[in-house]
Coordinates of N, CA and C in Angstrom, one line a residue:
M1 N 71.9 -24.3 172.4 CA 72.4 -25.3 173.3 C 73.8 -25.3 172.6
S2 N 74.7 -25.0 173.3 CA 75.5 -24.9 172.7 C 76.2 -25.9 171.7
F3 N 77.6 -25.9 170.7 CA 77.4 -26.9 170.5 C 79.0 -27.4 170.9
G4 N 79.5 -27.2 172.1 CA 80.2 -27.5 172.9 C 79.5 -28.8 173.9
V5 N 78.1 -27.9 174.4 CA 77.6 -30.0 174.9 C 77.4 -30.8 174.1
N6 N 76.5 -30.3 172.9 CA 76.1 -31.0 171.6 C 77.8 -32.5 171.4
A7 N 79.3 -31.7 171.6 CA 79.7 -32.7 171.7 C 80.2 -33.1 172.2
R8 N 80.7 -33.0 173.7 CA 80.8 -33.6 174.6 C 79.5 -34.8 175.4
L9 N 78.1 -34.5 174.9 CA 77.5 -35.8 175.0 C 77.7 -36.9 174.0
G10 N 78.3 -35.9 172.8 CA 78.5 -36.9 171.5 C 79.5 -37.5 171.5
A11 N 80.6 -37.4 172.6 CA 82.0 -38.3 172.6 C 81.6 -38.9 173.6
F12 N 80.6 -38.8 174.9 CA 80.5 -39.8 176.4 C 79.9 -41.4 175.1
Y13 N 78.7 -40.7 174.7 CA 78.7 -41.6 173.2 C 79.6 -42.6 172.9
F14 N 79.9 -42.4 172.4 CA 81.2 -43.1 171.2 C 82.2 -43.4 172.7
S15 N 82.4 -42.8 174.2 CA 83.4 -43.9 174.1 C 82.6 -44.7 174.9
F16 N 81.2 -44.4 175.2 CA 80.8 -45.7 176.5 C 80.6 -46.6 175.7
F17 N 80.3 -46.4 174.0 CA 79.3 -48.0 173.2 C 80.7 -48.1 172.5
A18 N 82.2 -47.6 173.0 CA 83.1 -48.7 171.8 C 83.4 -49.4 173.0
G19 N 83.7 -48.9 174.2 CA 83.7 -50.0 175.5 C 82.2 -51.0 175.4
A20 N 81.3 -51.2 175.2 CA 80.6 -51.7 174.7 C 80.7 -53.4 174.5
G21 N 80.7 -52.5 172.7 CA 81.4 -52.9 171.5 C 82.5 -54.4 172.1
L22 N 83.1 -53.7 172.6 CA 84.7 -55.0 172.6 C 84.2 -55.7 173.7
W23 N 83.5 -55.4 175.1 CA 82.5 -56.3 175.4 C 81.6 -57.4 175.6
V24 N 81.0 -57.0 175.0 CA 80.0 -58.8 173.6 C 80.3 -58.6 172.8
G25 N 81.9 -57.7 172.1 CA 82.0 -59.1 170.7 C 83.7 -60.2 171.5
Y26 N 83.7 -59.3 172.6 CA 84.7 -60.7 172.6 C 85.5 -60.2 174.1
L27 N 84.8 -60.3 175.1 CA 85.3 -60.4 176.5 C 84.5 -62.3 176.5
P28 N 83.8 -62.9 176.0 CA 83.1 -64.2 175.9 C 85.0 -65.2 176.1
P29 N 85.2 -64.8 175.1 CA 86.7 -65.6 174.6 C 87.7 -64.8 175.2
Y30 N 87.8 -63.2 175.4 CA 89.0 -63.4 177.1 C 88.7 -64.2 178.5
F31 N 87.7 -64.3 178.5 CA 86.9 -65.1 179.5 C 86.9 -66.6 180.1
A32 N 87.5 -66.8 178.4 CA 87.7 -68.5 177.8 C 89.2 -68.2 178.4
A33 N 89.8 -67.6 177.2 CA 91.5 -68.3 177.2 C 92.1 -67.7 178.9
R34 N 91.6 -66.5 180.0 CA 91.6 -67.2 181.2 C 90.8 -68.2 182.5
G35 N 90.8 -69.4 181.7 CA 90.1 -70.6 182.4 C 88.5 -70.9 182.9
L36 N 88.2 -69.9 182.5 CA 86.0 -69.6 182.6 C 85.7 -70.9 181.7
G37 N 84.7 -71.5 182.3 CA 83.8 -72.6 181.1 C 82.7 -71.9 180.8
A38 N 82.5 -72.2 180.3 CA 81.0 -72.5 179.3 C 80.2 -71.6 180.0
A39 N 79.7 -72.4 181.4 CA 78.7 -72.1 182.2 C 79.4 -71.2 182.9
E40 N 80.3 -70.9 183.3 CA 80.9 -70.2 183.4 C 80.4 -68.2 183.7
I41 N 81.3 -68.8 182.6 CA 81.2 -68.0 181.3 C 79.7 -67.2 181.3
A42 N 78.6 -68.0 181.2 CA 77.3 -67.2 180.8 C 77.1 -66.8 182.0
W43 N 77.1 -67.6 183.3 CA 76.7 -66.9 184.6 C 77.7 -65.0 185.1
V44 N 78.9 -65.1 184.4 CA 79.6 -63.8 184.6 C 78.6 -62.9 183.3
L45 N 78.6 -63.1 182.7 CA 78.3 -62.1 181.9 C 76.7 -61.7 182.4
A46 N 75.8 -62.4 183.0 CA 74.0 -62.4 183.3 C 74.5 -61.1 184.5
L47 N 75.6 -61.2 185.0 CA 75.2 -60.9 186.2 C 74.8 -59.1 186.0
P48 N 75.8 -58.5 185.5 CA 75.0 -57.4 184.9 C 73.7 -57.6 184.3
Q49 N 73.2 -57.9 183.5 CA 71.9 -58.6 183.3 C 70.5 -58.1 184.2
L50 N 71.1 -58.8 185.5 CA 70.4 -58.8 186.4 C 70.3 -57.7 187.1
A51 N 72.0 -57.2 187.3 CA 71.9 -55.0 187.9 C 71.0 -54.5 187.5
R52 N 70.5 -54.2 186.1 CA 70.6 -53.9 184.9 C 68.5 -53.6 185.9
V53 N 67.9 -54.9 186.5 CA 66.9 -54.7 187.2 C 66.2 -53.7 188.1
V54 N 66.7 -53.8 189.0 CA 67.0 -52.6 189.5 C 67.9 -51.6 190.3
A55 N 68.7 -51.7 190.0 CA 70.3 -50.8 190.1 C 69.6 -49.2 189.4
P56 N 69.6 -49.3 187.5 CA 69.1 -47.9 187.3 C 68.0 -47.5 187.9
T57 N 67.2 -47.8 188.3 CA 65.5 -47.1 188.6 C 66.7 -46.8 190.6
A58 N 67.0 -47.9 191.0 CA 67.5 -47.1 192.3 C 68.3 -45.6 192.6
W59 N 69.1 -45.9 190.7 CA 70.5 -44.7 191.2 C 70.0 -43.1 191.1
A60 N 68.5 -44.0 189.6 CA 67.8 -42.3 189.9 C 66.5 -41.9 190.6
S61 N 66.0 -42.8 191.1 CA 65.9 -42.0 192.1 C 66.5 -41.2 193.2
V62 N 68.0 -41.6 193.6 CA 68.8 -40.6 194.0 C 69.3 -39.7 193.6
A63 N 70.3 -40.0 191.8 CA 69.9 -39.0 191.4 C 68.7 -37.6 190.9
D64 N 67.7 -37.7 190.8 CA 66.6 -37.3 191.3 C 66.6 -36.1 192.5
R65 N 65.9 -37.4 192.9 CA 66.1 -36.3 194.1 C 67.2 -35.2 195.1
F66 N 68.4 -35.5 194.7 CA 69.4 -34.9 195.0 C 70.2 -33.5 194.0
G67 N 69.5 -34.0 192.9 CA 70.4 -33.5 191.6 C 71.5 -33.7 191.5
A68 N 72.2 -35.6 191.3 CA 73.2 -35.9 191.3 C 73.8 -36.7 190.7
Q69 N 73.1 -36.3 189.2 CA 72.8 -37.2 187.9 C 74.4 -37.5 187.3
R70 N 75.2 -36.5 187.6 CA 76.5 -35.8 186.9 C 77.2 -36.4 187.6
A71 N 77.1 -36.8 188.7 CA 78.6 -37.4 189.5 C 78.1 -38.8 189.9
I72 N 76.5 -39.3 189.5 CA 76.7 -40.7 189.9 C 76.8 -40.9 188.6
V73 N 77.1 -40.6 187.6 CA 78.0 -41.5 186.0 C 79.0 -41.1 185.8
V74 N 79.7 -40.1 187.1 CA 81.3 -40.1 187.1 C 81.0 -42.0 188.1
L75 N 80.9 -41.3 189.2 CA 80.8 -43.0 189.9 C 80.7 -44.0 189.1
A76 N 79.7 -43.6 188.1 CA 79.1 -45.0 187.3 C 80.7 -46.0 185.8
C77 N 81.6 -44.6 186.0 CA 82.2 -44.6 184.7 C 83.8 -45.0 185.5
G78 N 83.7 -44.6 187.1 CA 85.0 -45.1 187.5 C 85.0 -45.9 188.0
A79 N 83.8 -46.5 188.5 CA 83.4 -48.0 188.8 C 84.9 -48.9 187.6
G80 N 84.2 -48.5 186.5 CA 83.9 -49.7 185.5 C 85.7 -49.0 185.2
V81 N 86.6 -48.3 184.8 CA 87.8 -47.8 185.8 C 88.2 -48.9 186.5
V82 N 88.1 -49.3 188.0 CA 88.5 -50.3 188.3 C 88.4 -51.1 187.9
C83 N 87.5 -51.7 187.5 CA 87.1 -52.9 187.2 C 88.0 -53.8 186.4
Y84 N 88.1 -52.8 185.0 CA 89.1 -53.0 184.0 C 90.8 -53.6 184.7
S85 N 91.0 -52.4 185.0 CA 92.5 -52.5 186.0 C 92.6 -53.3 186.9
L86 N 91.1 -53.9 187.0 CA 91.9 -55.2 188.7 C 91.8 -56.6 187.4
M87 N 90.8 -56.2 185.9 CA 90.6 -57.4 185.4 C 91.9 -59.0 185.7
P88 N 93.2 -57.0 184.9 CA 93.4 -58.8 184.9 C 94.2 -59.6 185.7
H89 N 93.9 -59.2 186.7 CA 94.5 -59.1 188.0 C 93.7 -60.6 189.2
V90 N 92.6 -60.3 188.7 CA 91.4 -61.7 189.4 C 91.9 -62.7 188.3
N91 N 91.5 -64.0 189.5 CA 91.3 -65.3 188.6 C 90.4 -66.1 189.1
G92 N 89.8 -67.0 188.3 CA 88.9 -67.5 188.6 C 87.4 -67.7 188.7
F93 N 86.8 -68.0 189.3 CA 84.6 -68.2 188.2 C 84.7 -66.6 190.0
A94 N 85.0 -67.3 190.7 CA 84.3 -66.6 192.2 C 84.4 -65.2 192.3
G95 N 86.0 -65.2 191.6 CA 86.9 -63.7 191.8 C 86.0 -62.9 190.9
F96 N 85.9 -63.3 189.2 CA 85.3 -62.5 188.0 C 84.0 -61.7 188.5
A97 N 83.0 -63.3 188.9 CA 81.6 -63.1 189.3 C 81.8 -61.7 190.9
W98 N 82.9 -61.8 191.5 CA 82.6 -60.6 193.0 C 82.7 -59.0 191.9
L99 N 83.6 -59.2 190.6 CA 84.2 -58.1 189.9 C 83.3 -57.6 189.4
M100 N 82.5 -58.3 188.1 CA 81.7 -58.3 188.0 C 80.4 -57.4 188.0
G101 N 79.5 -58.6 189.5 CA 79.0 -57.7 190.1 C 78.4 -56.8 190.9
L102 N 79.9 -56.5 191.7 CA 79.9 -55.4 192.4 C 80.0 -54.1 191.4
T103 N 81.0 -54.4 190.5 CA 81.2 -53.2 189.6 C 79.0 -53.4 188.3
S104 N 78.9 -53.7 188.2 CA 77.9 -53.7 187.7 C 76.5 -52.6 188.5
L105 N 77.1 -52.8 189.7 CA 75.5 -52.4 190.6 C 75.8 -51.1 190.4
L106 N 77.1 -50.4 190.6 CA 77.3 -49.4 190.2 C 76.8 -48.9 188.3
G107 N 77.7 -49.1 188.2 CA 78.0 -48.7 186.5 C 76.8 -49.4 185.2
T108 N 76.1 -49.5 186.0 CA 74.8 -50.0 185.5 C 74.1 -48.1 185.2
A109 N 74.5 -47.6 186.1 CA 73.4 -46.5 186.4 C 73.5 -45.4 185.3
A110 N 75.3 -45.5 184.1 CA 75.6 -44.4 183.4 C 75.4 -43.9 182.6
L111 N 74.3 -45.1 181.9 CA 73.7 -45.0 180.5 C 71.8 -44.1 181.0
P112 N 71.8 -44.7 181.3 CA 69.8 -44.3 181.9 C 70.6 -43.4 182.3
L113 N 71.8 -42.5 183.4 CA 71.2 -41.0 183.4 C 71.9 -40.2 182.5
V114 N 72.8 -40.5 181.8 CA 73.7 -40.1 180.5 C 72.1 -39.1 179.9
E115 N 71.4 -40.4 179.3 CA 70.2 -40.4 178.2 C 69.1 -39.4 179.4
A116 N 69.1 -39.4 180.6 CA 67.8 -37.9 180.6 C 68.3 -36.7 181.1
I117 N 69.8 -37.1 181.1 CA 71.3 -35.4 180.9 C 71.0 -35.4 179.5
T118 N 71.0 -35.8 178.6 CA 70.9 -35.0 177.0 C 69.5 -34.6 176.7
L119 N 68.3 -35.6 177.1 CA 66.8 -34.8 176.9 C 66.6 -33.8 177.4
G120 N 67.2 -33.7 178.9 CA 67.5 -32.3 179.6 C 67.6 -31.4 178.8
V121 N 68.9 -31.3 178.6 CA 69.8 -30.8 177.7 C 68.8 -29.6 176.2
L122 N 68.3 -31.3 176.3 CA 67.3 -30.7 174.7 C 66.4 -29.8 174.5
A123 N 66.0 -29.6 175.8 CA 64.7 -29.2 175.7 C 63.8 -29.4 175.4
G124 N 63.6 -30.4 175.0 CA 61.9 -30.6 173.7 C 61.9 -31.0 172.7
Q125 N 63.6 -30.7 172.3 CA 64.4 -31.1 171.0 C 64.1 -31.8 170.7
T126 N 63.1 -32.6 171.1 CA 64.2 -34.1 170.8 C 64.3 -34.1 169.6
G127 N 64.2 -34.5 168.4 CA 64.4 -34.7 166.7 C 66.8 -34.5 166.6
R128 N 67.0 -33.8 167.9 CA 67.7 -33.2 168.3 C 68.9 -34.5 168.7
Y129 N 68.2 -34.9 169.1 CA 68.8 -36.7 170.1 C 69.4 -37.3 169.3
G130 N 68.9 -37.4 167.9 CA 69.5 -38.8 167.4 C 71.1 -38.9 166.5
P131 N 71.2 -37.4 166.0 CA 72.3 -36.7 165.6 C 73.6 -37.3 167.1
I132 N 72.8 -36.8 168.0 CA 74.1 -37.1 169.3 C 73.9 -38.8 169.7
R133 N 72.9 -39.1 170.0 CA 72.8 -40.7 170.2 C 73.7 -41.0 169.0
L134 N 74.0 -40.9 167.7 CA 74.9 -41.7 166.8 C 75.7 -42.3 167.0
W135 N 76.8 -41.2 167.5 CA 77.8 -41.4 168.0 C 78.4 -42.8 168.8
G136 N 77.2 -43.0 169.6 CA 76.8 -44.1 170.3 C 77.4 -45.7 168.9
S137 N 76.4 -45.4 168.4 CA 76.2 -46.9 167.4 C 77.6 -46.7 166.6
I138 N 78.2 -45.5 166.4 CA 79.1 -45.1 165.6 C 80.6 -45.6 166.5
G139 N 80.7 -45.4 167.4 CA 81.7 -46.6 168.6 C 81.3 -47.1 168.7
F140 N 80.1 -48.5 169.1 CA 79.8 -49.3 169.5 C 80.5 -50.5 167.5
M141 N 80.3 -50.2 166.2 CA 80.2 -50.5 165.5 C 82.3 -50.9 164.9
I142 N 82.2 -49.1 165.5 CA 83.9 -49.5 164.8 C 84.5 -50.2 165.9
A143 N 83.8 -50.5 167.2 CA 85.1 -51.4 167.9 C 84.9 -52.9 167.4
V144 N 83.6 -53.3 167.4 CA 83.1 -54.3 166.9 C 83.6 -55.0 165.2
F145 N 84.0 -53.9 164.7 CA 84.4 -54.5 163.2 C 86.2 -54.4 163.2
A146 N 86.5 -53.0 164.0 CA 88.3 -52.6 164.1 C 88.8 -53.8 165.1
G147 N 88.0 -54.6 166.9 CA 88.5 -55.1 167.6 C 88.8 -55.9 167.5
G148 N 88.5 -56.9 166.2 CA 89.1 -57.7 165.7 C 90.4 -57.9 164.0
T149 N 90.4 -57.1 164.3 CA 91.6 -56.8 163.6 C 92.9 -56.3 164.2
W150 N 91.8 -55.8 165.3 CA 93.5 -55.6 166.8 C 94.0 -56.2 166.9
L151 N 92.5 -57.6 166.9 CA 93.0 -58.2 168.3 C 93.5 -59.6 167.9
D152 N 93.9 -59.8 165.9 CA 95.2 -60.4 164.9 C 95.5 -60.1 165.2
F153 N 96.3 -59.2 166.3 CA 97.9 -59.0 166.4 C 98.0 -58.4 167.7
H154 N 97.5 -58.5 168.6 CA 97.6 -58.8 170.5 C 96.6 -59.8 170.6
S155 N 97.2 -60.2 172.0 CA 96.9 -61.1 173.2 C 95.0 -60.6 172.9
V156 N 94.2 -61.7 173.0 CA 93.4 -61.5 173.8 C 93.4 -60.9 175.5
Q157 N 94.6 -61.3 175.9 CA 93.8 -61.0 176.9 C 94.4 -59.4 177.3
A158 N 95.2 -58.8 176.1 CA 95.4 -57.4 176.7 C 93.4 -56.6 176.2
L159 N 93.0 -57.6 176.5 CA 91.5 -56.5 176.3 C 91.0 -55.6 177.1
P160 N 91.5 -55.8 179.0 CA 90.2 -55.0 179.9 C 91.3 -53.8 179.3
Y161 N 92.6 -54.3 179.1 CA 93.4 -52.7 178.5 C 92.9 -51.2 177.2
A162 N 92.1 -52.2 176.3 CA 91.4 -51.3 176.0 C 90.3 -51.1 175.9
M163 N 89.5 -52.2 176.6 CA 88.0 -51.1 176.9 C 88.6 -50.6 178.6
L164 N 89.5 -50.7 179.9 CA 89.5 -49.0 180.1 C 90.3 -48.0 179.5
A165 N 90.9 -48.0 178.0 CA 91.0 -46.5 177.8 C 89.9 -45.7 177.1
F166 N 88.7 -46.8 177.0 CA 87.3 -46.4 176.7 C 87.1 -45.4 177.2
M167 N 86.8 -46.8 178.5 CA 85.8 -46.0 180.2 C 86.7 -45.3 180.8
S168 N 87.6 -44.8 180.2 CA 89.2 -43.5 181.2 C 88.2 -42.3 180.2
A169 N 88.3 -42.3 178.9 CA 87.6 -41.3 178.1 C 86.4 -41.0 178.3
A170 N 85.1 -42.2 179.1 CA 84.1 -42.0 179.1 C 84.1 -41.1 180.6
L171 N 85.1 -41.8 181.4 CA 85.1 -40.5 182.8 C 85.6 -39.2 182.0
V172 N 86.2 -39.3 181.6 CA 86.9 -37.7 181.7 C 85.9 -36.7 181.6
V173 N 84.9 -37.3 180.1 CA 83.4 -36.6 179.7 C 83.1 -36.3 180.3
G174 N 82.1 -37.7 181.1 CA 81.7 -37.6 182.3 C 81.6 -36.2 183.1
L175 N 82.5 -35.9 183.5 CA 83.3 -34.5 185.0 C 82.4 -33.4 184.5
T176 N 82.5 -33.1 182.4 CA 82.6 -32.6 181.9 C 81.0 -32.4 181.9
L177 N 79.6 -33.3 182.1 CA 79.1 -33.4 181.4 C 78.0 -31.8 182.2
P178 N 76.3 -31.5 181.5 CA 75.8 -30.9 182.4 C 74.9 -30.6 184.1
T179 N 74.9 -30.7 184.2 CA 74.2 -30.8 186.0 C 72.9 -30.0 186.0
P180 N 71.5 -30.9 186.2 CA 70.7 -30.7 185.9 C 69.6 -30.7 187.2
A181 N 68.6 -30.1 187.0 CA 67.8 -29.1 188.6 C 67.8 -30.4 189.3
V182 N 67.6 -29.8 190.8 CA 66.7 -31.3 191.5 C 65.5 -31.7 191.1
H183 N 64.7 -32.0 190.8 CA 63.4 -32.4 190.7 C 62.4 -32.4 191.9
A184 N 61.7 -31.8 191.4 CA 60.4 -31.6 192.9 C 60.0 -32.6 192.9
A185 N 59.7 -33.5 194.6 CA 59.0 -34.9 194.5 C 57.9 -34.8 193.8
A186 N 57.1 -35.7 192.9 CA 55.6 -35.9 193.0 C 54.8 -36.3 193.6
S187 N 53.7 -35.3 193.8 CA 52.6 -36.0 195.1 C 51.8 -36.4 194.6
G188 N 51.2 -37.2 195.4 CA 49.8 -37.6 195.0 C 50.3 -39.4 194.0
P189 N 49.4 -40.2 193.5 CA 49.7 -41.6 192.4 C 50.9 -41.3 191.4
L190 N 51.1 -41.9 191.1 CA 52.5 -41.6 189.6 C 51.3 -42.7 188.1
A191 N 51.3 -41.6 187.3 CA 49.7 -41.8 186.7 C 50.8 -42.3 184.5
I192 N 51.3 -43.1 184.4 CA 51.4 -43.2 183.9 C 50.6 -44.1 182.5
N193 N 51.8 -43.4 180.9 CA 50.6 -42.7 180.2 C 50.4 -44.6 179.3
P194 N 49.3 -45.0 178.6 CA 48.8 -46.0 178.4 C 50.3 -46.8 177.8
A195 N 50.6 -45.7 176.3 CA 51.2 -45.8 175.4 C 52.2 -46.5 175.7
A196 N 53.2 -45.8 176.7 CA 54.2 -46.4 178.1 C 53.4 -47.6 178.1
I197 N 53.1 -48.0 178.8 CA 52.2 -49.6 179.3 C 53.1 -50.3 178.1
L198 N 52.3 -49.8 176.7 CA 52.3 -51.3 176.0 C 53.9 -51.4 175.5
L199 N 54.1 -49.9 175.7 CA 56.1 -50.2 175.1 C 56.7 -51.8 176.1
L200 N 56.1 -51.3 177.4 CA 56.9 -51.6 178.9 C 56.4 -53.4 177.9
A201 N 55.3 -53.3 178.1 CA 54.7 -54.2 177.9 C 55.2 -55.5 176.8
S202 N 55.7 -54.9 175.6 CA 56.2 -55.3 173.4 C 57.5 -55.5 174.6
A203 N 58.7 -54.3 175.2 CA 59.6 -55.2 175.7 C 59.9 -56.0 176.2
F204 N 59.3 -56.1 177.5 CA 58.8 -57.1 178.4 C 58.8 -58.7 177.5
F205 N 58.2 -59.1 177.0 CA 58.0 -60.1 176.0 C 58.1 -60.4 174.2

């Protein structure tokens, strides 16, 4: 695996999670500044979590069937770019709910598919996953810590533009990611490792 692929995957994780850091840390104050109440903010922020119940699995099925992992990652990042571009121009709870809800149905597909692309590129060398994925954690921490300092000198109304910059970077990098091969359809019932069942159960609880 070339260093170039490592660098592209690391750059995607950095950009994507830097935007996520701004989302987690500072999007609630942004919505408050735009006039939403506490309950309205909670509902708007819950929509991406609700979308994650079904959307990533549905998109993964499409990606596996047609070998469209990279295309769907680009589509998901493009949805984020559109969302952050429109956010300053949307008003009211209903407007933000529709914007966040529709974007989440697409945007939540990006990270799981990039994880699949990364593990596919590693070709069994799972020990090399950590150094690549580490760039996501670095981006997240930098955004959370530096974002507060940045907002000391800028209005919180400027937050969507910062998030737009990181998502645009993720979109550009997404266009350069490897394209995995199409997966053959599995025959027979799906077998799930008991250890995986325990892991999923612990995550559920």
